[in-house]
Structures are given as structure tokens and as C-alpha cells.
Coordinates of C-alpha atoms in Angstrom, one line a residue:
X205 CA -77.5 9.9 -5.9
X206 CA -81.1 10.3 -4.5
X207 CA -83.0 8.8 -7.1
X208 CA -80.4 5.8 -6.7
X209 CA -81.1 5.7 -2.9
X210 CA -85.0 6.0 -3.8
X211 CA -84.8 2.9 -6.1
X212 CA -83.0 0.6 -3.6
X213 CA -85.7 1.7 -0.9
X214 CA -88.4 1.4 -3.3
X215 CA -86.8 -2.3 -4.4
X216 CA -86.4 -3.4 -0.5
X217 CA -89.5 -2.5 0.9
X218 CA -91.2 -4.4 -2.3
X219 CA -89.2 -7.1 -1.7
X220 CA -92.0 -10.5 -1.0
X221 CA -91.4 -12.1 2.3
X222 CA -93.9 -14.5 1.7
X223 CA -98.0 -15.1 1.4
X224 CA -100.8 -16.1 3.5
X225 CA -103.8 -17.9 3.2
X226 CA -106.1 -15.0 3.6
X227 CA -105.6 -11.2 4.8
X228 CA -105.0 -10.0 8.2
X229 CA -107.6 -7.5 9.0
X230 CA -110.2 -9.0 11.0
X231 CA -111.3 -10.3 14.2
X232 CA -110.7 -14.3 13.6
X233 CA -114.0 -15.5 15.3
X234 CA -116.3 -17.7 13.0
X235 CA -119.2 -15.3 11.0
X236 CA -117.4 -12.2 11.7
X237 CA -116.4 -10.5 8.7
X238 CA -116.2 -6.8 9.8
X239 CA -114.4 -5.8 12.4
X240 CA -113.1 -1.5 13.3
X241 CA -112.2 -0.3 16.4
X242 CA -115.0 0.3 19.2
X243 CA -117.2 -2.6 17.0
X244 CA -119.1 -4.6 19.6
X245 CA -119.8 -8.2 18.5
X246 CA -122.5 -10.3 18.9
X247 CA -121.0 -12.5 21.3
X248 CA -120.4 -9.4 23.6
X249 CA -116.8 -8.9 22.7
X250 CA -115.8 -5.6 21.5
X251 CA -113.7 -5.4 18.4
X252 CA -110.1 -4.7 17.6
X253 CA -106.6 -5.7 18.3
X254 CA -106.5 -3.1 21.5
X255 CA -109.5 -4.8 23.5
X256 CA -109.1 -8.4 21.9
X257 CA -107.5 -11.0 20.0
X258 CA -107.1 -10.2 16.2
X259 CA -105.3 -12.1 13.5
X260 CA -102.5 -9.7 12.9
X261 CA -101.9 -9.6 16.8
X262 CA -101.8 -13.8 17.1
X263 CA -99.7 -13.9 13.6
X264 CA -96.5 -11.3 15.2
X265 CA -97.3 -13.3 18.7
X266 CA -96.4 -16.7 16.7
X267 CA -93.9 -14.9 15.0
X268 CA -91.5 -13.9 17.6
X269 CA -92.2 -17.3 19.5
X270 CA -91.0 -18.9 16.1
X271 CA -87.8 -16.6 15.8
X272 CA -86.5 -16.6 19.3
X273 CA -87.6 -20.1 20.6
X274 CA -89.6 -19.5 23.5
X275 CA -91.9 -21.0 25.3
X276 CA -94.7 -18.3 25.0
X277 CA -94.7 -15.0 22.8
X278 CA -96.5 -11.8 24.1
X279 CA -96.9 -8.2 22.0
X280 CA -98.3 -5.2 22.7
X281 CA -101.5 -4.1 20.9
X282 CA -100.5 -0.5 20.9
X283 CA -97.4 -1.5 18.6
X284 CA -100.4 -3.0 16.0
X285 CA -100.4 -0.3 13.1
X286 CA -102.4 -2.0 10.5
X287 CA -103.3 -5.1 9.1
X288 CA -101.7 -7.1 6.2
X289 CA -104.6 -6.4 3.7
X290 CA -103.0 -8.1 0.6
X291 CA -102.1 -12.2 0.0
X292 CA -98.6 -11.6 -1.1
X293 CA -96.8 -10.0 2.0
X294 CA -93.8 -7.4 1.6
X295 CA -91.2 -5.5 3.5
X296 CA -93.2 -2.6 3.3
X297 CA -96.4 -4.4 4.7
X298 CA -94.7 -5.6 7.7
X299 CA -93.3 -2.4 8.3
X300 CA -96.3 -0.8 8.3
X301 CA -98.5 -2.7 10.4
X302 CA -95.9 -3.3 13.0
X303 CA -92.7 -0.3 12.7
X304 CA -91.8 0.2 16.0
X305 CA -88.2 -0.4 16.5
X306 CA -87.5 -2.1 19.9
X307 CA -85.6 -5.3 19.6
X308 CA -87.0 -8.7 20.5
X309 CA -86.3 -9.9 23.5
X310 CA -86.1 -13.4 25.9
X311 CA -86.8 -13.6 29.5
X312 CA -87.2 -16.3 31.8
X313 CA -90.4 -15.8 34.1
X314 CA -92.5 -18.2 36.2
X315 CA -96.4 -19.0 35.9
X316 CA -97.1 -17.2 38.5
X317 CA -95.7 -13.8 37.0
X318 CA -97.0 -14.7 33.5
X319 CA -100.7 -14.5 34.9
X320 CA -99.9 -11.5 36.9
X321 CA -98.5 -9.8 33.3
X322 CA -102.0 -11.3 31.3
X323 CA -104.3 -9.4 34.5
X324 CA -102.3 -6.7 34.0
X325 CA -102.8 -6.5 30.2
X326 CA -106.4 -6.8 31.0
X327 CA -106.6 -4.4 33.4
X328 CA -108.2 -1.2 31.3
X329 CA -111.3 -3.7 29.7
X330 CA -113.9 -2.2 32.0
X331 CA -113.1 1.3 31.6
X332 CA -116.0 3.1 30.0
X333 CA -114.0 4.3 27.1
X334 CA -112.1 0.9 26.4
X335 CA -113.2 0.4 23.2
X336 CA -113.2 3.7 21.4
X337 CA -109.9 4.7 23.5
X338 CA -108.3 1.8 24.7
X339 CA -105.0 1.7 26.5
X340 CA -102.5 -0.4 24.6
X341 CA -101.4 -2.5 27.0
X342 CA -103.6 -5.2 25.9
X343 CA -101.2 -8.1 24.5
X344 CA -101.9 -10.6 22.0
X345 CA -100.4 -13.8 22.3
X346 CA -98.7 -17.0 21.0
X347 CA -100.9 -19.8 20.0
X348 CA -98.9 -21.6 23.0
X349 CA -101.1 -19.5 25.0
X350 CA -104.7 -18.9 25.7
X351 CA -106.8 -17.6 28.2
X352 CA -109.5 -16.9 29.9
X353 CA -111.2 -13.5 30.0
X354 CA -114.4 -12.9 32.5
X355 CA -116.3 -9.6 34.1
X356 CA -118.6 -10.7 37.6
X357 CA -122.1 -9.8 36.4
X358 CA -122.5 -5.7 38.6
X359 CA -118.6 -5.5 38.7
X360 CA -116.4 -3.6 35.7
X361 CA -113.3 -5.2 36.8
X362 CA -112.1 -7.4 34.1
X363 CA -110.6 -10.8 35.7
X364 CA -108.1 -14.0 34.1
X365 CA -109.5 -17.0 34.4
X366 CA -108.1 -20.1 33.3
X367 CA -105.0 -20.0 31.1
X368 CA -103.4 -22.5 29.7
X369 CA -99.2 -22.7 28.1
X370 CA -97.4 -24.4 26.8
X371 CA -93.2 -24.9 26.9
X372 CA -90.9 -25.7 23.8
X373 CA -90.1 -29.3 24.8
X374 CA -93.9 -30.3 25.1
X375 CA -95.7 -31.9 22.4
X376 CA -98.0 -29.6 22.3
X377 CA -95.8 -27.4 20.7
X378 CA -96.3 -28.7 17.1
X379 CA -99.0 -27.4 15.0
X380 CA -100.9 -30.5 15.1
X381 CA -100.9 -31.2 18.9
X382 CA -103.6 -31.3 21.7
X383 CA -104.3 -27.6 23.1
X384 CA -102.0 -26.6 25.7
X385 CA -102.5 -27.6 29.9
X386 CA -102.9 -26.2 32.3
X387 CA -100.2 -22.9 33.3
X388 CA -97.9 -24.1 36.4
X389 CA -97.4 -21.3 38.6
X390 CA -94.3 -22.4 39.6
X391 CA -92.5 -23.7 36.6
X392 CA -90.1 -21.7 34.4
X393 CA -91.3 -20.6 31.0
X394 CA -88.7 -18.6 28.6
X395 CA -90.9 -15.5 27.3
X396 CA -90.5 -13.6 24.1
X397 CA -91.7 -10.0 23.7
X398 CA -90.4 -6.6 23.0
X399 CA -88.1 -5.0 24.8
X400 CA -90.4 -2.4 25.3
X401 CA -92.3 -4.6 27.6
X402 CA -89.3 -6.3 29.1
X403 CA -88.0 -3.3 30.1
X404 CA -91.1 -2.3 32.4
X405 CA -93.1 -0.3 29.3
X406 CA -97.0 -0.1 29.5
X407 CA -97.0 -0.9 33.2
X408 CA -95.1 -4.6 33.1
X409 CA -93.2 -3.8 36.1
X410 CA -93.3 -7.8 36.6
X411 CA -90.7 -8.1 33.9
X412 CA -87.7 -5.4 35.4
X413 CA -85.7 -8.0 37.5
X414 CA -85.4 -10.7 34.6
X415 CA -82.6 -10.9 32.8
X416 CA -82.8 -10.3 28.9
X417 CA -81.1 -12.0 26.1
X418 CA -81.5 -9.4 22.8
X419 CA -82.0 -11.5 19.6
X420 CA -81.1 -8.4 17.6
X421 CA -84.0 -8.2 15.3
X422 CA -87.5 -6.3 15.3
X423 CA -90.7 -7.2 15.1
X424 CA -90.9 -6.9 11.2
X425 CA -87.8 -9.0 11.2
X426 CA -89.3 -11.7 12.9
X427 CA -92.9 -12.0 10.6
X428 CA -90.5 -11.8 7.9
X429 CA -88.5 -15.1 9.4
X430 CA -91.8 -16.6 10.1
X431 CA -93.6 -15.9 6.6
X432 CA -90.4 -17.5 5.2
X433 CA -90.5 -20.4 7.1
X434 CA -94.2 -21.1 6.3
X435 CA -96.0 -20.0 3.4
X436 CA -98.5 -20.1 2.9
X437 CA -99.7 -19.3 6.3
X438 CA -102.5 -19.7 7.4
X439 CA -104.7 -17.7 9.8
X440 CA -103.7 -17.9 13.0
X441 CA -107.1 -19.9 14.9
X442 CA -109.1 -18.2 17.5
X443 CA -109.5 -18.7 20.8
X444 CA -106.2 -17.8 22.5
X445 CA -108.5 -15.2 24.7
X446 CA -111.5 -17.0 25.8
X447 CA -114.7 -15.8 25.8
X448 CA -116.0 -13.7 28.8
X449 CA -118.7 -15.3 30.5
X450 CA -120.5 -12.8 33.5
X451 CA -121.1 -15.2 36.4
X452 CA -119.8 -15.7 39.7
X453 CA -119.5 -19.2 38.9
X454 CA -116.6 -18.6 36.6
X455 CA -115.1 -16.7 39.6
X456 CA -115.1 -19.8 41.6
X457 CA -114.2 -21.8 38.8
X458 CA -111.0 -19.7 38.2
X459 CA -110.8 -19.9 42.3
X460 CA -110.6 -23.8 42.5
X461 CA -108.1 -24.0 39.4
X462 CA -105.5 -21.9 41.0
X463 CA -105.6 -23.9 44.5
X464 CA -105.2 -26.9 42.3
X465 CA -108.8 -28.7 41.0
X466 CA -107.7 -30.0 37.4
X467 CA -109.5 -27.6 34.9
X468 CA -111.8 -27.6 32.3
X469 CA -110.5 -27.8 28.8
X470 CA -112.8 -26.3 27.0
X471 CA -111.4 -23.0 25.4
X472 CA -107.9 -23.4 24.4
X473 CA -105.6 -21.9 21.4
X474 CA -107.2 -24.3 18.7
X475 CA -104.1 -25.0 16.3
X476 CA -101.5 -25.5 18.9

């Protein structure tokens, strides 16, 4: 009887789900090809799904975007176990890089609470520690998403910029569209994410009052749907978190967007 149950386990987790173009291991910026926790890059960035984006991260983003339908997928670093190492993608490789086992979930928020949800995921960056410890509230997100990450040159508080999103409906929704515009504070955007975060976890308190439709799947389930759907896949592109530039005139830029000047477009999701 166990060595039946064994061999059903063994032949379920090894079942293939599907392949991608290249492994998911790395930080996805161009000439980076080494990337471990508390690794500071070149560009000033430190290194790792906790403190920025990372391919696994933007793949279970587009993932759970792709299952449920939304608008915008977020995911919490802190549920990032491992990378998919290997081509050919199985059960077992899902499950291991992401095994937590809250359901997926959809919420309806506006733009004004999404931003408040990316500053809070922020939040931690300037802590001393960030990068060797960091607090896993950092999300990655969909590549119908990007945004804009800055620090004020003498001032440790991290601070969201521009972001950019875009809904279901929009053309930018395909693959082979224009980058997302600009995020509306006051439309409506369905959200996909863990329960986990839906329900308030990591300090989303923004989330609580929204009601939540339960898909009934888990994370792994969802890369699993997705890898079906489109292998090979390919790595997901960079740029959903902006680069941080240090200047106060960032600040203002940031300033002027959100009381309406039409904003530059110059570091959105590329592949949206």
C-alpha cells in the first residue's frame, strides 16, 4: 500500500506542466547573469525576489492574472521558494518554488488603493538590513503593471513613483501591445493575489473591506494553467519596477503626475 501511494506521488509530481524558454533563477535585467540574495547590482539595485523584480516573481504574477482574469496580478515575495532551474517544468518544480497553500483570490479595488498597496510593499527598502533580511512584503507584479521605484538623495524612505496598469478590456492587454498608461486613481481595477494578502496578511490592511471571489486553485495551480496555455514561455521582460533614480526631481515628477500633468512613458512593463 505505501509503495503504491509512493509511486502515484512520485508519478504526479513528475508529471511536465510545460517548458520555458530559459530557467527562472535570475534577476531579468540585461548583462546580469548572477543574481543571490543581498547581491547589489551595478545599476544600484540590490538583488533578489524580496527587494526587487525577478523572473520567477513576474512569471506567478502573469500567472494568476492569466488564470483568474484580472486586470492586474500581485504576489508576495515571501511566498518565492526557489526558482524553476530546469527547461522542462514539473509538478514538483512548481511546488517547490511556490508551496504555500492559500487559494487565489479576486478583488475589486481602485487606483488609488492599488498605489497605496505598491508604497506599502515598498515600505521596508530603506531599512539597513533590506537586503540580507528583507521583509517579504515586497510583491512582484503582472506585466499589466509597472512602476516606479525612487529614494530622495539624504532620505532612506523608499517612494512610488509613476505607475502605470492596465485593465482586461484595453488593448494593451495582449502580448504585443503598447506598454500600459497611466494608473487612474479613481477607476476600478479587478486585482488577483493570494488570499493571504486579500485577507489583510503582510500589512495589506487596504484590501480587508473588498469583497473576494475564491477561484479555488493555488498558486502552483495557476503556473501550471499558464505553462499550459503557453509553452514555450518565455521570460517574463523587465522593467515592471522601474529603476530608482535619487533626485528630488523625480519627487516632483511623481508630484505633478498624481495632480494630473500627463507622464512620461519611459519605463513601462516591456512585453505588455
Amino acid at each position: 500500500m505505501a509503495s503504491s501511494f509512493r509511486s502515484q506521488a512520485h508519478t504526479m509530481l513528475g508529471a511536465v506542466e510545460g517548458t520555458i524558454a530559459s530557467p527562472f533563477i535570475g534577476h531579468p535585467f540585461p548583462g546580469v547573469t548572477t543574481c543571490l540574495p543581498g547581491t547589489r547590482l551595478a545599476s544600484g539595485i540590490w538583488c533578489g525576489c524580496a527587494v526587487s523584480e525577478c523572473t520567477q516573481g513576474g512569471f506567478i504574477a502573469d500567472a494568476l492574472r492569466f488564470a483568474s482574469g484580472a486586470d492586474v496580478a500581485l504576489f508576495n515575495s515571501g511566498a518565492i521558494r526557489a526558482g524553476l532551474s530546469s527547461t522542462t517544468v514539473t509538478k514538483e518544480h512548481l511546488l517547490q518554488a511556490y508551496p504555500l497553500t492559500d487559494e487565489v483570490v479576486t478583488i475589486s479595488v481602485s487606483g488609488a488603493t492599488l498605489l497605496a498597496a505598491l508604497e506599502h510593499a515598498v515600505g521596508m527598502l530603506g531599512l539597513a538590513d533590506a537586503a540580507t533580511n528583507p521583509d517579504g512584503r515586497f510583491v512582484q507584479v503582472s506585466r499589466s503593471l509597472a512602476f516606479e521605484l525612487y529614494f530622495i538623495t539624504g532620505d532612506a524612505t523608499p517612494h512610488v513613483g509613476q505607475v502605470y496598469a492596465c485593465r482586461a478590456h484595453e488593448p494593451c492587454a495582449t502580448s504585443t501591445a503598447p506598454p500600459p498608461p497611466p494608473l487612474n486613481m479613481s477607476a476600478t481595477y479587478s486585482l488577483a493575489l493570494p488570499d493571504f494578502l486579500a485577507s489583510g496578511g503582510d500589512g495589506f490592511s487596504m484590501f480587508t473591506n473588498s469583497s473576494r471571489a475564491h477561484l479555488g486553485i493555488l498558486a502552483s495551480d495557476a503556473a501550471a494553467a499558464y505553462l499550459r496555455s503557453a509553452s514555450p514561455l518565455a521570460t517574463p521582460a523587465a522593467g515592471r519596477h522601474a529603476a530608482a533614480r535619487s533626485d528630488l526631481d523625480r519627487a516632483r515628477s511623481a508630484l505633478q503626475d498624481r495632480r494630473g500633468r500627463h507622464p512620461q512613458r519611459s519605463r513601462c512593463a516591456g512585453g505588455v
